[in-house]
Backbone as JSON Lines, residues from 0, in Angstrom:
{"i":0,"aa":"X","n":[-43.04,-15.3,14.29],"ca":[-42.01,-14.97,15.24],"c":[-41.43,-13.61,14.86]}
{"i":1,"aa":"X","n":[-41.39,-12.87,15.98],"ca":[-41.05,-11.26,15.54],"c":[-39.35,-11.23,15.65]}
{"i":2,"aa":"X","n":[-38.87,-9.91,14.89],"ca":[-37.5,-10.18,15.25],"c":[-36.96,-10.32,16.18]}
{"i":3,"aa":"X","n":[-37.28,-10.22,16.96],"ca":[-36.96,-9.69,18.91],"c":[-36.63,-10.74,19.96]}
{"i":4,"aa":"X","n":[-37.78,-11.74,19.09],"ca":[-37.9,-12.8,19.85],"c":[-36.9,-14.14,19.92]}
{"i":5,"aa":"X","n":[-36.46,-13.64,18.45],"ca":[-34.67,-15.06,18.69],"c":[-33.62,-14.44,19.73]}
{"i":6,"aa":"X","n":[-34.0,-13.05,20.25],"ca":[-33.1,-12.58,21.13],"c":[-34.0,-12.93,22.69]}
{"i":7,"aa":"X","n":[-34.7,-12.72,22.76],"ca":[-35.46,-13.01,23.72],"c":[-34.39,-14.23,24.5]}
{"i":8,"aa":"X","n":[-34.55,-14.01,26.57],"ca":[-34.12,-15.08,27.61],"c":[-35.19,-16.1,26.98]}
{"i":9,"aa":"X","n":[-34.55,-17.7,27.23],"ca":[-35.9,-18.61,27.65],"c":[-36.24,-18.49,28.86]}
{"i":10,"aa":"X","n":[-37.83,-19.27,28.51],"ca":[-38.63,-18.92,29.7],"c":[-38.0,-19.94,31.04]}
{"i":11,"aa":"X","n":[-38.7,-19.35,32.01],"ca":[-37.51,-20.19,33.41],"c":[-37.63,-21.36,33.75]}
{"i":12,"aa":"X","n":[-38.8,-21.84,33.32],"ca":[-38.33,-23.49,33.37],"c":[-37.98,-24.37,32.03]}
{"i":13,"aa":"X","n":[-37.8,-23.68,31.25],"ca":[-37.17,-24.06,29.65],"c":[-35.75,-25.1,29.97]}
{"i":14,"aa":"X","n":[-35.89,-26.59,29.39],"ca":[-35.16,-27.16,29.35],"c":[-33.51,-26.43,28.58]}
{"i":15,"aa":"X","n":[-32.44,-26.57,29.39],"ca":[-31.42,-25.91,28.78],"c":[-31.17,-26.4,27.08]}
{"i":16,"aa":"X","n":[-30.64,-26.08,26.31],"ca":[-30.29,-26.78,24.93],"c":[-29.11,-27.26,24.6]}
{"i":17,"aa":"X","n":[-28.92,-28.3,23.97],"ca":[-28.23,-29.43,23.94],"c":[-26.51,-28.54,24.31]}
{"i":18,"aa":"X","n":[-25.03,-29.61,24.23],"ca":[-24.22,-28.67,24.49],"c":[-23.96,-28.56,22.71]}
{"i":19,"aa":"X","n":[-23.04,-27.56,22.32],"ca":[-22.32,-27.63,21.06],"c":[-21.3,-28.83,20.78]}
{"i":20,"aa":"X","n":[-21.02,-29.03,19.7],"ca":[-20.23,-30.27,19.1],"c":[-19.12,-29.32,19.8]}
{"i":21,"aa":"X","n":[-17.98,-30.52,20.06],"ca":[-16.48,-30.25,20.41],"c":[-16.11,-29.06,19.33]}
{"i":22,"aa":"X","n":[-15.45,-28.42,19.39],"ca":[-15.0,-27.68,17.41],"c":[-13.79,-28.4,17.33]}
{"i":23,"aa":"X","n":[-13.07,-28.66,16.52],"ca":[-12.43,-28.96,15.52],"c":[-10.43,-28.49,16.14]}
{"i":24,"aa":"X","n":[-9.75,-29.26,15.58],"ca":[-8.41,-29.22,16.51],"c":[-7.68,-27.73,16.27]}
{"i":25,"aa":"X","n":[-6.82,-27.17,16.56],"ca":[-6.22,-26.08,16.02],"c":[-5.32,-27.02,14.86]}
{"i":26,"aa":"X","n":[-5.33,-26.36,13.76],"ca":[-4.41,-26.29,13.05],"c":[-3.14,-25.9,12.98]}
{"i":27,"aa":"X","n":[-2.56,-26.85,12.61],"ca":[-1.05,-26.74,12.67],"c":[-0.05,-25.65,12.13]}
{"i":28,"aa":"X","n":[0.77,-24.92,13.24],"ca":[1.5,-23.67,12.77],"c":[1.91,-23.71,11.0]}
{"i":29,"aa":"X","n":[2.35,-22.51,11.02],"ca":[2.99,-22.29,9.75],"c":[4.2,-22.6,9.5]}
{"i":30,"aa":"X","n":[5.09,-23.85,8.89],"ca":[5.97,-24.31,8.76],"c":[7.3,-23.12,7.88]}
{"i":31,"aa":"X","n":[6.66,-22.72,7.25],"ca":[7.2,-21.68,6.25],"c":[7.11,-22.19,4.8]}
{"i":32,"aa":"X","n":[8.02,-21.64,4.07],"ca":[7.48,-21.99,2.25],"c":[8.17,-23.45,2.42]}
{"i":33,"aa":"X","n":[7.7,-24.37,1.07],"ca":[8.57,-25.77,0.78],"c":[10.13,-25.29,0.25]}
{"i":34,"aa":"X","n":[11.18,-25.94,0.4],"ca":[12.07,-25.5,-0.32],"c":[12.24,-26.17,-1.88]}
{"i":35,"aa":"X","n":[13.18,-25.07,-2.48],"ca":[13.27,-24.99,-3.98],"c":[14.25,-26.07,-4.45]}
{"i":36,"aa":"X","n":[14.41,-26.42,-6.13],"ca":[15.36,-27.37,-6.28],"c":[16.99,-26.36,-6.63]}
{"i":37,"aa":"X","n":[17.75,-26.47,-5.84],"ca":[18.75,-25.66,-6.55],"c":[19.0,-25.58,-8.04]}
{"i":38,"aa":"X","n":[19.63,-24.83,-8.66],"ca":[19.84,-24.36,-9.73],"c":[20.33,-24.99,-10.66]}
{"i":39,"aa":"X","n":[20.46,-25.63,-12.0],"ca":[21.86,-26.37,-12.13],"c":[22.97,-26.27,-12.06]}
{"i":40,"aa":"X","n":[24.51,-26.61,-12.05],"ca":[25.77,-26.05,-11.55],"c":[26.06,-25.66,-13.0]}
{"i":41,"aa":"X","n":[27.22,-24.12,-12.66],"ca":[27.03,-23.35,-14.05],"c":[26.39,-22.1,-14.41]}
{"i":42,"aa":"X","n":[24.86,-22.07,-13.95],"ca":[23.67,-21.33,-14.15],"c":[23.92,-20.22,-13.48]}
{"i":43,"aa":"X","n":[23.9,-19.03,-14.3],"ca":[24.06,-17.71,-13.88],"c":[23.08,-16.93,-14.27]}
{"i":44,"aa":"X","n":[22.14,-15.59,-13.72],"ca":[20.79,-14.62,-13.98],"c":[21.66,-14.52,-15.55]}
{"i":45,"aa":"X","n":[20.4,-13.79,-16.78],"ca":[20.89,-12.98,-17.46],"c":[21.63,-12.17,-17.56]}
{"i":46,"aa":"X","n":[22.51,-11.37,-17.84],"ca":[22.93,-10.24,-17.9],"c":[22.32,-9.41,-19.45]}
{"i":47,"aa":"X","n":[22.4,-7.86,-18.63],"ca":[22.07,-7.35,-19.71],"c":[23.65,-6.08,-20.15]}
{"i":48,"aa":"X","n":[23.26,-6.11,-21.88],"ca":[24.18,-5.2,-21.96],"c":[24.7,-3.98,-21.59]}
{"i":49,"aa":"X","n":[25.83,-3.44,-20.9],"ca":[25.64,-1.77,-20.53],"c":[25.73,-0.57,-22.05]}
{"i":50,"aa":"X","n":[24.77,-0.11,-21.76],"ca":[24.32,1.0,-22.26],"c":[25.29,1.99,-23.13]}
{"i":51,"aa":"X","n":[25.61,2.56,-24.43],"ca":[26.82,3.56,-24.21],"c":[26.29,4.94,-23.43]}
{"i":52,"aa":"X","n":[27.54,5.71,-22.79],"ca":[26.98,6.47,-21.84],"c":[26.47,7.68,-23.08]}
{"i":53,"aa":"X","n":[25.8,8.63,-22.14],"ca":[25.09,9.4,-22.81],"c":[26.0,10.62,-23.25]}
{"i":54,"aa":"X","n":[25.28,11.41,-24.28],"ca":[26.05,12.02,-25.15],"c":[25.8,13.28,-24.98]}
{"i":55,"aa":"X","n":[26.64,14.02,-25.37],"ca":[26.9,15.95,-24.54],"c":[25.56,16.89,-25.12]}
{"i":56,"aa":"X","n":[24.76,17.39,-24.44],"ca":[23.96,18.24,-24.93],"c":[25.22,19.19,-25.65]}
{"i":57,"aa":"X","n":[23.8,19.96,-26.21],"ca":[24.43,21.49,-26.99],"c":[24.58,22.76,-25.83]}
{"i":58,"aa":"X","n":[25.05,23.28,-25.96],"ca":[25.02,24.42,-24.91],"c":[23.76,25.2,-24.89]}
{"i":59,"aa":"X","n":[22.99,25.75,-23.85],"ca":[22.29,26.58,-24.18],"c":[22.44,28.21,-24.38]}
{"i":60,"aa":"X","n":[21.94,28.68,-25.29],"ca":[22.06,30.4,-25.45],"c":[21.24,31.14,-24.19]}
{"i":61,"aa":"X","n":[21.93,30.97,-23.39],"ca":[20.99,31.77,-22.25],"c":[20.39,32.94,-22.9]}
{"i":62,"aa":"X","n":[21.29,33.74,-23.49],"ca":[20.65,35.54,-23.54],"c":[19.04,35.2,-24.72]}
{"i":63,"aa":"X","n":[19.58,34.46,-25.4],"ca":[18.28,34.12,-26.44],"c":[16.91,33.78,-25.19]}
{"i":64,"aa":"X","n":[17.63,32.36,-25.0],"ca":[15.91,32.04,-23.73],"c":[15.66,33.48,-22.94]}
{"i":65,"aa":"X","n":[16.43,34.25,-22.34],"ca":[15.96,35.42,-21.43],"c":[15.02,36.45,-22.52]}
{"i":66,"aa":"X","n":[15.71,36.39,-23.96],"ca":[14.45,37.51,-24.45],"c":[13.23,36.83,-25.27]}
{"i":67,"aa":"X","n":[13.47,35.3,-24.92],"ca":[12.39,34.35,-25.29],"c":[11.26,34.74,-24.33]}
{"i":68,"aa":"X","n":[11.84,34.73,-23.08],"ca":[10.88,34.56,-22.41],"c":[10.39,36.23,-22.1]}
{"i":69,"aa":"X","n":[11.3,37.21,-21.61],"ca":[10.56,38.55,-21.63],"c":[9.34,38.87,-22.75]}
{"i":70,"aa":"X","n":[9.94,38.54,-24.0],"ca":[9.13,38.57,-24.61],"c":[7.45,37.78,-24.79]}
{"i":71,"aa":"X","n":[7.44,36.68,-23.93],"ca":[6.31,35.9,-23.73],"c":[5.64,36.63,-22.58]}
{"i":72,"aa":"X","n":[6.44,37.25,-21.62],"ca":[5.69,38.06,-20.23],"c":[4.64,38.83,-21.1]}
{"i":73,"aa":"X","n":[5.66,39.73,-21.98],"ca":[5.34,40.99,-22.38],"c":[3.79,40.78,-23.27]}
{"i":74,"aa":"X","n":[3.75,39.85,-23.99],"ca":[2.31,39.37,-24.85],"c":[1.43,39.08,-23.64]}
{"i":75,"aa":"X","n":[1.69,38.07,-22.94],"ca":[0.64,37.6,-21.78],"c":[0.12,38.67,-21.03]}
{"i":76,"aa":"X","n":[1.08,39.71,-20.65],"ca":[0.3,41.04,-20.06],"c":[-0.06,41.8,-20.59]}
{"i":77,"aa":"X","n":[0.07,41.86,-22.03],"ca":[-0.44,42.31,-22.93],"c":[-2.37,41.62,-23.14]}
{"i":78,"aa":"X","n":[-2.2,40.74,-23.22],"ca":[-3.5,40.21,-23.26],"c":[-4.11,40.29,-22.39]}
{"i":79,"aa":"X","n":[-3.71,40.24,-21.16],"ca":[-4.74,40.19,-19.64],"c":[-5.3,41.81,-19.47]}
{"i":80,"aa":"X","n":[-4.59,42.31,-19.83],"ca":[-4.86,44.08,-19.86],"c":[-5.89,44.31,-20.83]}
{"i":81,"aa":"X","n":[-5.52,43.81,-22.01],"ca":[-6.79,44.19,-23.24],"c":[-8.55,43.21,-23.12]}
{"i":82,"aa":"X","n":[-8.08,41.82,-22.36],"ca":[-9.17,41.24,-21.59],"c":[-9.92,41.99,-20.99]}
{"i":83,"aa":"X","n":[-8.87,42.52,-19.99],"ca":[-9.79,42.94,-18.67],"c":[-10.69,44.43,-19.02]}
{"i":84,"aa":"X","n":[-9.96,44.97,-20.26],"ca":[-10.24,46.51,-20.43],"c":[-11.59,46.53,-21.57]}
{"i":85,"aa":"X","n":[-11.7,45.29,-21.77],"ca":[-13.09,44.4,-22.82],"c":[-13.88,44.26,-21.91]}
{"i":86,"aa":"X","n":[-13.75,43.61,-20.56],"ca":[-14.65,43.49,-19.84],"c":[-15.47,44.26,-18.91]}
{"i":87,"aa":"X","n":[-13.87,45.2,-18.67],"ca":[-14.92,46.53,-18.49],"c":[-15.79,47.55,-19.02]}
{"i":88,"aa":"X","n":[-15.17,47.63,-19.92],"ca":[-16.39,47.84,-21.31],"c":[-17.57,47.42,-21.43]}
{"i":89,"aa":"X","n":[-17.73,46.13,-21.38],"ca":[-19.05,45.6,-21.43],"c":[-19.77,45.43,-20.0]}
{"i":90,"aa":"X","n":[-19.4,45.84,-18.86],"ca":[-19.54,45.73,-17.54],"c":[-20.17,47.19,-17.51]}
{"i":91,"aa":"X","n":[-19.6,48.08,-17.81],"ca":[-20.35,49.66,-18.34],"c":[-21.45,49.91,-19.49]}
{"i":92,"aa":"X","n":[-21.41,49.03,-20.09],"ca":[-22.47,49.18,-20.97],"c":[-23.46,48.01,-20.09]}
{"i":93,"aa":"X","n":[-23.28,46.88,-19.94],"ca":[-24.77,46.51,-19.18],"c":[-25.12,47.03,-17.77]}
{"i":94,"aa":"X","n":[-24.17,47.83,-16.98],"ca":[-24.77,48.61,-15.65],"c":[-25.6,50.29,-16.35]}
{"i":95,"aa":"X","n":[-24.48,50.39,-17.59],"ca":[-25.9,51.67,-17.79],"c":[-27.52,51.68,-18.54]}
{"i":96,"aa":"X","n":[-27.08,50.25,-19.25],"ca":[-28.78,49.83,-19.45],"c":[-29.33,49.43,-18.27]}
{"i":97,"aa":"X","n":[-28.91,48.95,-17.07],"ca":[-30.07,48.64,-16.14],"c":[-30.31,49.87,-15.8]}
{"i":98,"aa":"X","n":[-29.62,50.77,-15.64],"ca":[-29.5,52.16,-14.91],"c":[-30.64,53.3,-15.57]}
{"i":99,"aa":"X","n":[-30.48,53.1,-17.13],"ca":[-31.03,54.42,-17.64],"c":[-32.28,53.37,-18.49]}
């Protein structure tokens, strides 16, 4: 039997096939959850302790962080410059060996 053929009409004088069983009743709505046993009388959540509140930073030295950080610009562009001036270097030396 090819695949085709469980799809296949029956032929026209083909006895019809039996009916299907009844199906089965609907099932009964959703009532909602069971209820719980109350609590015993008395019974209160945990509590937890409060915290002591938090405690005063130090001040910060602004003028210090500002030449913290100029000074970090100043290295970083410092390095990207001496990178890039390496790479051109060696970017000139392998275009004049292909060259000459």
């Amino acid at each position: 039997m090819s695949d085709d053929a469980f799809w296949q009409r029956p032929a026209q004088g083909a006895s019809q096939p039996p009916p299907s069983a009844p199906s089965s009743p609907a099932p009964a709505p959703y009532t909602g959850a069971p209820r719980s046993a109350p609590p015993p009388r008395g019974w209160r959540p945990p509590t937890v302790e409060r915290p002591a509140p938090p405690r005063k930073l130090p001040a910060q030295d602004v003028e210090r962080i500002e030449r913290e950080e100029q000074a970090a610009t100043i290295l970083t562009k410092g390095m990207g410059i001496f990178a890039g001036a390496v790479i051109l270097v060696l970017l000139l030396i392998f275009c004049g060996r292909l060259l000459f």
